[in-house]
PDB file of C-alpha atoms and ligand atoms in Angstrom:
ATOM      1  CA  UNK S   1       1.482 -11.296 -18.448  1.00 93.00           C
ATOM      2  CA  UNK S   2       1.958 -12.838 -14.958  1.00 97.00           C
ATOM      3  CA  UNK S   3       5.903 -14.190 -14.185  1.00 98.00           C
ATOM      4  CA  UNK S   4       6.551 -16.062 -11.428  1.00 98.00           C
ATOM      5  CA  UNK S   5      10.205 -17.261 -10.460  1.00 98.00           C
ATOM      6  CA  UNK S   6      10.906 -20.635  -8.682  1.00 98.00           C
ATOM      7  CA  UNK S   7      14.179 -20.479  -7.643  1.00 97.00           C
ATOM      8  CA  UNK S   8      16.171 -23.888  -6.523  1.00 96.00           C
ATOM      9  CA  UNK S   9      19.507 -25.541  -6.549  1.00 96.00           C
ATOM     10  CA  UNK S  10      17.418 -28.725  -8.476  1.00 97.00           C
ATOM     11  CA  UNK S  11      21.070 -31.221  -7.631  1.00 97.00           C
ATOM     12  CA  UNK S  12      19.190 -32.989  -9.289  1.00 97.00           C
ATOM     13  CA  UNK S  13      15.426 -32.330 -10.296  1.00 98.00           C
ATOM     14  CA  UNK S  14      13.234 -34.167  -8.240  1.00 98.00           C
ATOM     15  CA  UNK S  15       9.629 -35.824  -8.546  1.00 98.00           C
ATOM     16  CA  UNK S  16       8.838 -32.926  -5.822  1.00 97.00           C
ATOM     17  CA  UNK S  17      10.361 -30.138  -7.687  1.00 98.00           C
ATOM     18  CA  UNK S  18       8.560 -30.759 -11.409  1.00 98.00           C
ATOM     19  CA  UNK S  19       5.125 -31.219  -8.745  1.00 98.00           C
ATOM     20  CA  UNK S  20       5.341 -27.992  -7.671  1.00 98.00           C
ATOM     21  CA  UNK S  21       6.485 -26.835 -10.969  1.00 98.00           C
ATOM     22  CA  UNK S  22       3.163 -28.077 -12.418  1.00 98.00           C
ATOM     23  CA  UNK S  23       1.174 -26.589  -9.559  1.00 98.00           C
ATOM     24  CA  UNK S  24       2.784 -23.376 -10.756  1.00 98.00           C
ATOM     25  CA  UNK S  25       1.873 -23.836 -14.187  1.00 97.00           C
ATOM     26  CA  UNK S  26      -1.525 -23.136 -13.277  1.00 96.00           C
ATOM     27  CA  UNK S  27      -0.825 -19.385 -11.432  1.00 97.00           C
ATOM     28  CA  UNK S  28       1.230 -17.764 -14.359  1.00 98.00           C
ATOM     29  CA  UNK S  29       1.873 -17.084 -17.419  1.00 98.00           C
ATOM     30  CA  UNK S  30       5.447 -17.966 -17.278  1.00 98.00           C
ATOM     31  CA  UNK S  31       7.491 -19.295 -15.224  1.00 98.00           C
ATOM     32  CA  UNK S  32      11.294 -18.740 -14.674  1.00 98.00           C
ATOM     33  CA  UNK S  33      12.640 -21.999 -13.403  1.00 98.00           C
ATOM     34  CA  UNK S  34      16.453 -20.217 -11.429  1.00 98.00           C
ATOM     35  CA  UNK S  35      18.927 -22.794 -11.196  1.00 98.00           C
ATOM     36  CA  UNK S  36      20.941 -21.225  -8.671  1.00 96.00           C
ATOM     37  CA  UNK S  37      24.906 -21.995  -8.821  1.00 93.00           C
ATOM     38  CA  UNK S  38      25.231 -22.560  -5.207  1.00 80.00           C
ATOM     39  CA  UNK S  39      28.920 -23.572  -4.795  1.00 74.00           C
ATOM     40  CA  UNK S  40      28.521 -23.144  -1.251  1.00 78.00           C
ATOM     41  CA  UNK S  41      26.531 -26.581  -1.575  1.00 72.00           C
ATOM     42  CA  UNK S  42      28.975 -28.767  -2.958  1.00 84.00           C
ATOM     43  CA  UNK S  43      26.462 -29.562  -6.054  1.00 91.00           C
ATOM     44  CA  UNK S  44      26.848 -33.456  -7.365  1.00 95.00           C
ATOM     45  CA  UNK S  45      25.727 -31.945 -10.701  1.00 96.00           C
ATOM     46  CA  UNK S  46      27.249 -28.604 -12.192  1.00 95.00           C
ATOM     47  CA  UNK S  47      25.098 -26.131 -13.556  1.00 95.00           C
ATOM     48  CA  UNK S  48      25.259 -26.968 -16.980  1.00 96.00           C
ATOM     49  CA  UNK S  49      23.966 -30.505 -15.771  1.00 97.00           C
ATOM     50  CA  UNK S  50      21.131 -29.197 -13.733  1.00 97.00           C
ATOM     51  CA  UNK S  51      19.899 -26.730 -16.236  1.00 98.00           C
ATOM     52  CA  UNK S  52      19.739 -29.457 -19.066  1.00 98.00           C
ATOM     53  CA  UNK S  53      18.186 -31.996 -16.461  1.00 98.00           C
ATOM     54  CA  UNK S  54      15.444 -29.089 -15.250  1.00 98.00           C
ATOM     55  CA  UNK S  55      14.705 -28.296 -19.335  1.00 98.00           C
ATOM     56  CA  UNK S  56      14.426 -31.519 -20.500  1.00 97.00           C
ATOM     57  CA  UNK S  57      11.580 -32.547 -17.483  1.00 97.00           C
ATOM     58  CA  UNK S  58       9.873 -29.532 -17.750  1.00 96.00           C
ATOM     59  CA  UNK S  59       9.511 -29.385 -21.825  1.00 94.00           C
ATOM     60  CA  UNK S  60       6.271 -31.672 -21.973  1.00 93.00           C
ATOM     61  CA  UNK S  61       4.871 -29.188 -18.794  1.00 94.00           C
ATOM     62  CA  UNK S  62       5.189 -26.256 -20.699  1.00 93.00           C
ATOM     63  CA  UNK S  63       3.281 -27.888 -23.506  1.00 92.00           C
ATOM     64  CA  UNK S  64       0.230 -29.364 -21.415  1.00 93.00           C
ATOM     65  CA  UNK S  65      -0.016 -26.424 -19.370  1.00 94.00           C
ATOM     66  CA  UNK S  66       0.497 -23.699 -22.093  1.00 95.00           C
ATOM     67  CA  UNK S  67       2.501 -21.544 -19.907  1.00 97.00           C
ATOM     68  CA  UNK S  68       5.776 -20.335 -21.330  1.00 98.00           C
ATOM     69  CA  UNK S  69       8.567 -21.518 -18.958  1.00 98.00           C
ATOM     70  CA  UNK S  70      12.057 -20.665 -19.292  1.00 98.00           C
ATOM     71  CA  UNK S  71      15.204 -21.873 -17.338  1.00 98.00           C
ATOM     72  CA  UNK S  72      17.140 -19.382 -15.844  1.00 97.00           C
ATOM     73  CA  UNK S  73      20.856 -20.099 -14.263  1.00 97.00           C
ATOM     74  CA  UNK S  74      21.557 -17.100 -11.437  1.00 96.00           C
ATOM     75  CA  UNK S  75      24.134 -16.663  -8.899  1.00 94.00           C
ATOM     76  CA  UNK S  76      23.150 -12.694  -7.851  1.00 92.00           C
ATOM     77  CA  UNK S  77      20.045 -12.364  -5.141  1.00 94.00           C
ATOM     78  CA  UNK S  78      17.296 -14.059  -5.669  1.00 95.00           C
ATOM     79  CA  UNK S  79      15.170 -10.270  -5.250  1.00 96.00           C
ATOM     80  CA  UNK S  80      17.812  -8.783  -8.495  1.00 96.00           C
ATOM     81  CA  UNK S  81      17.445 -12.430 -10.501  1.00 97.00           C
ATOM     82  CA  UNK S  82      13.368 -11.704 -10.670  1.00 97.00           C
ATOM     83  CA  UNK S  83      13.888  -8.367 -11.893  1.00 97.00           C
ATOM     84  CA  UNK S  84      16.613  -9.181 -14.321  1.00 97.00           C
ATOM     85  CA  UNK S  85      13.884 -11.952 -15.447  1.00 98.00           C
ATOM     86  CA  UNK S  86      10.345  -9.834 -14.835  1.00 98.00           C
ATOM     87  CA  UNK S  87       9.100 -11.730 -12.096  1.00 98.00           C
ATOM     88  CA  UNK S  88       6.676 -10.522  -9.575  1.00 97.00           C
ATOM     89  CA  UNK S  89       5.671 -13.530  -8.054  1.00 98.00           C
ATOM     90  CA  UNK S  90       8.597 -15.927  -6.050  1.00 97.00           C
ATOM     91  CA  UNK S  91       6.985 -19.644  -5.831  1.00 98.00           C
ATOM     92  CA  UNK S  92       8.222 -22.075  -3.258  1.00 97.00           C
ATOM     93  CA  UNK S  93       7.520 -25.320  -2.320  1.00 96.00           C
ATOM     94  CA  UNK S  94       6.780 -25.931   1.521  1.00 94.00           C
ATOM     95  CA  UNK S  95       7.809 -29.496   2.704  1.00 91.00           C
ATOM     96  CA  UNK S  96       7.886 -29.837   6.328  1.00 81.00           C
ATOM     97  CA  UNK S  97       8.076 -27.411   9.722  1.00 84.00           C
ATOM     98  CA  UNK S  98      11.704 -27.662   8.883  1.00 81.00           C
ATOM     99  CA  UNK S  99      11.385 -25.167   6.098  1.00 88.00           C
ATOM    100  CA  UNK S 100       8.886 -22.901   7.571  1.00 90.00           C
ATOM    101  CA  UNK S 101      11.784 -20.877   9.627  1.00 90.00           C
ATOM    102  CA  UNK S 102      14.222 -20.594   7.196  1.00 91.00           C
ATOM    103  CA  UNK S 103      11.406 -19.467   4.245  1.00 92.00           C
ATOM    104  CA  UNK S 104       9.514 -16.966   6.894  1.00 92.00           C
ATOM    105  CA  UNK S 105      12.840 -15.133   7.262  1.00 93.00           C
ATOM    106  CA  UNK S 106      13.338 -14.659   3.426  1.00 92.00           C
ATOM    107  CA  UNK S 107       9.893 -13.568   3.036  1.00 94.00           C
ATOM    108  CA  UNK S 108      10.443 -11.445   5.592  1.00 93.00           C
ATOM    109  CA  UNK S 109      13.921  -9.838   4.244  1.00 94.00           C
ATOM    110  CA  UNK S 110      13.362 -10.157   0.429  1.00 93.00           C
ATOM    111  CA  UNK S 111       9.887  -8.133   1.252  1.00 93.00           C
ATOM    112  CA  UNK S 112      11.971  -5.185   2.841  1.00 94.00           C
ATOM    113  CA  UNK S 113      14.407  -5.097  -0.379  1.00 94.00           C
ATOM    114  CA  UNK S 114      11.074  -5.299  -2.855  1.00 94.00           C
ATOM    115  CA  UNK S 115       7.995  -4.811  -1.646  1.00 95.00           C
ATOM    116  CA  UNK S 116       6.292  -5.138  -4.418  1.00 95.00           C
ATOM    117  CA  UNK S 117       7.364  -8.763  -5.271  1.00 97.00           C
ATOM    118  CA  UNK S 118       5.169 -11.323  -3.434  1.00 96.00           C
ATOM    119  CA  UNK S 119       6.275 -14.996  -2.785  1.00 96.00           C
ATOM    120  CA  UNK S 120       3.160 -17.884  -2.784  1.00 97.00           C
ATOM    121  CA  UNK S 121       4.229 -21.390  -0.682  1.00 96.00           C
ATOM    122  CA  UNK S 122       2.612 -24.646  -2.416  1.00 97.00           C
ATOM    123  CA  UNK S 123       2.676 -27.666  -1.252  1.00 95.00           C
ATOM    124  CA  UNK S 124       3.406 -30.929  -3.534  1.00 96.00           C
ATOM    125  CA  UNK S 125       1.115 -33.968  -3.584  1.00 96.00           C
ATOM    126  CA  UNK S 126       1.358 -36.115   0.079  1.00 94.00           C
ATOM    127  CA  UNK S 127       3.945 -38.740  -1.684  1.00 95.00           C
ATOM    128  CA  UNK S 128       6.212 -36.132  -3.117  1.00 96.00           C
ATOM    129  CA  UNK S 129       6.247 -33.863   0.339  1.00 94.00           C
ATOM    130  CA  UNK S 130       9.113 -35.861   1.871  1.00 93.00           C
ATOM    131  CA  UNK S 131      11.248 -36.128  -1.544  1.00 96.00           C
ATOM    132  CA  UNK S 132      14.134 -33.889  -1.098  1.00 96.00           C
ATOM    133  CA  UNK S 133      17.401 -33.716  -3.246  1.00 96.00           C
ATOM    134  CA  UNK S 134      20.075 -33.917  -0.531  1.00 95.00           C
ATOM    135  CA  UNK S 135      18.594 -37.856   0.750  1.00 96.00           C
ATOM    136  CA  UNK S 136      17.864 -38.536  -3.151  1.00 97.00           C
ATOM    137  CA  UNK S 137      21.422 -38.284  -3.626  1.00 96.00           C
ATOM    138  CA  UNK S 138      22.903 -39.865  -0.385  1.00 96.00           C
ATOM    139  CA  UNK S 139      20.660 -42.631  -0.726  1.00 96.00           C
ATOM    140  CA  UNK S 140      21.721 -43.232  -4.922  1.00 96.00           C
ATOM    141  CA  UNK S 141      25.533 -42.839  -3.285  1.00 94.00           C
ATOM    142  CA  UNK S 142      25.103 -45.963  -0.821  1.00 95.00           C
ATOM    143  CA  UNK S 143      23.056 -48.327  -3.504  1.00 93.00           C
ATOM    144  CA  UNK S 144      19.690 -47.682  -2.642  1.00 95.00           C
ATOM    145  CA  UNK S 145      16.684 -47.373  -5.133  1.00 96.00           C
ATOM    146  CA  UNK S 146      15.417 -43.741  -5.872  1.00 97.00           C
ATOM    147  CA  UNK S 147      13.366 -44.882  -9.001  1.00 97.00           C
ATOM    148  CA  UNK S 148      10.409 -43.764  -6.867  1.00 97.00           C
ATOM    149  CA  UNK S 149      11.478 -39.966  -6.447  1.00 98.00           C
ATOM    150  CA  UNK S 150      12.970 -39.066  -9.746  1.00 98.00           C
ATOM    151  CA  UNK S 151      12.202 -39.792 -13.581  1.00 98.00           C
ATOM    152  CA  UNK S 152      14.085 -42.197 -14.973  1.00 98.00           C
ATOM    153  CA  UNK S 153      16.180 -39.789 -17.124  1.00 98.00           C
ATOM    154  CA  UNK S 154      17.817 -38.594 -13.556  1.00 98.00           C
ATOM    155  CA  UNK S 155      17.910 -41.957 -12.464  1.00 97.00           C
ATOM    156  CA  UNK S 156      20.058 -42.913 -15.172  1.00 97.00           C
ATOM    157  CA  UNK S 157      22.130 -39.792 -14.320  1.00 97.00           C
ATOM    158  CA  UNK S 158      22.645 -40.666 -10.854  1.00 97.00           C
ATOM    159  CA  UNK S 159      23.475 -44.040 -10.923  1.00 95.00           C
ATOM    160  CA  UNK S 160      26.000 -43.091 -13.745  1.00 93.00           C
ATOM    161  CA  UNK S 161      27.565 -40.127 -11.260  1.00 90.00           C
ATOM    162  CA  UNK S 162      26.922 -42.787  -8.024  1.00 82.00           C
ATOM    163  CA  UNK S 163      29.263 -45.639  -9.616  1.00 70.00           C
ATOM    164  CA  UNK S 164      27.901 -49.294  -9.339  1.00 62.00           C
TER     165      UNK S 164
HETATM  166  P1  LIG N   1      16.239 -29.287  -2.002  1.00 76.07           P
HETATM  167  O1  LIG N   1      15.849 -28.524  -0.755  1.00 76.07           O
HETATM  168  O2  LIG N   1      15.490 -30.576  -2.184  1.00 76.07           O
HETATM  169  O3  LIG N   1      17.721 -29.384  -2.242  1.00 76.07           O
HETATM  170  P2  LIG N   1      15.966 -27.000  -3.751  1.00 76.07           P
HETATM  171  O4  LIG N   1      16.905 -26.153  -3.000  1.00 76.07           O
HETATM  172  O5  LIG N   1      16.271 -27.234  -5.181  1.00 76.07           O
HETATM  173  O6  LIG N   1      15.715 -28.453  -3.187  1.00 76.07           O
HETATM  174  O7  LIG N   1      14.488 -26.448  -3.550  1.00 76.07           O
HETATM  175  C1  LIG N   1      13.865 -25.543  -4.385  1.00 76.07           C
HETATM  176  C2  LIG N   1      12.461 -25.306  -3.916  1.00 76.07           C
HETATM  177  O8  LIG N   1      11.693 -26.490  -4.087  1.00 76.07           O
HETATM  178  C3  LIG N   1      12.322 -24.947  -2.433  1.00 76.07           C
HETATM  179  O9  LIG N   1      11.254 -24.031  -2.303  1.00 76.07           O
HETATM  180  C4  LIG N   1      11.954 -26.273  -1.809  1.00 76.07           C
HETATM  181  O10 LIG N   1      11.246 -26.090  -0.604  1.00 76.07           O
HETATM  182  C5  LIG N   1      11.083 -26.850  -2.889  1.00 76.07           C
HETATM  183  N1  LIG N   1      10.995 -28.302  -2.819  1.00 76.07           N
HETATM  184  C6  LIG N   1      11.972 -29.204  -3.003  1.00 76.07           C
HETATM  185  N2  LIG N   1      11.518 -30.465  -2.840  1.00 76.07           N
HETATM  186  C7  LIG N   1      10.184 -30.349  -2.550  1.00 76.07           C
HETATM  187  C8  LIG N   1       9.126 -31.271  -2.244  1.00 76.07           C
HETATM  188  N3  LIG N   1       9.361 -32.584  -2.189  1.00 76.07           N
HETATM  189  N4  LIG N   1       7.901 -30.775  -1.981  1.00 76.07           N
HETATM  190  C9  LIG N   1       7.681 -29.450  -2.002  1.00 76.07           C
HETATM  191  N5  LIG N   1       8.617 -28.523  -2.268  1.00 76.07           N
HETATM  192  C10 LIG N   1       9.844 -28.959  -2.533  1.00 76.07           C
END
């Protein structure tokens, strides 16, 4: 049984995320979907919010795709959360050049902590590449319509947290 880990903050889940969620689908057997706590970032959702957000868009997933996928909340390394949850694979989405640096130097470090655990870059769909959750939210916070990069589940949930 193959068990890859896509890790994320998901503040919130976004119509680029559950892409590259379904992508992933397709390489394992299960997925582990870590919500990471990241207080660091100042989250507009807490972790309870995300993790219920993240299961409830990936539940029909799981079913089409057959692969098991569990949601996993972790605030240790990322290299000690897949072996708490079996993983051997580390799945990432790859948006723009912007992301390249900052992922080549985790490869780079997580690779000298475990060797043995190898991470696989996917890229979403062309109209999901530029979705991420930071301008979701800023653009829900000054009135503007983000019906096009989250389900409407979320939506509701951020015009709710964004005030009219
Ligand atoms: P964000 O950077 O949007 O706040 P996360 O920290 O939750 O999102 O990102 C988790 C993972 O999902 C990262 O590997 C990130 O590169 C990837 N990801 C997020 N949005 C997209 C997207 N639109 N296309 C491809 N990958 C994405």
């Amino acid at each position: 049984m193959r068990t890859g880990l896509y890790p994320g903050t998901f503040d919130p889940i976004t119509l680029g995320h559950i892409d590259i969620i379904r992508r992933s689908c397709a390489l394992v057997d299960r997925l582990v979907i870590g919500v990471a706590i990241n207080r660091d970032k100042g989250p507009m959702f807490s972790l309870e919010e995300r993790v219920a957000m993240v299961q409830a868009e990936v539940a029909g997933l799981a079913e089409q795709s057959g692969t098991i996928i569990d949601v996993h909340p972790f605030e240790n390394l990322l290299i000690d959360c897949a072996h708490d949850v079996g993983a051997t694979i580390l799945l990432r989405g790859l948006r723009a050049v912007a992301d390249f640096e900052y992922e080549y130097q985790m490869v780079g470090m997580n690779r000298q902590m475990d060797a043995s655990i190898e991470t696989v870059f996917l890229m979403a769909d062309v109209k999901y590449q530029p979705i991420a959750s930071k301008l979701v939210k800023e653009i829900a916070r000054l009135g503007g319509d983000v019906s096009k990069f989250v389900t409407p589940p979320v939506l509701a949930a951020l015009r709710d947290r964004s005030g009219p």
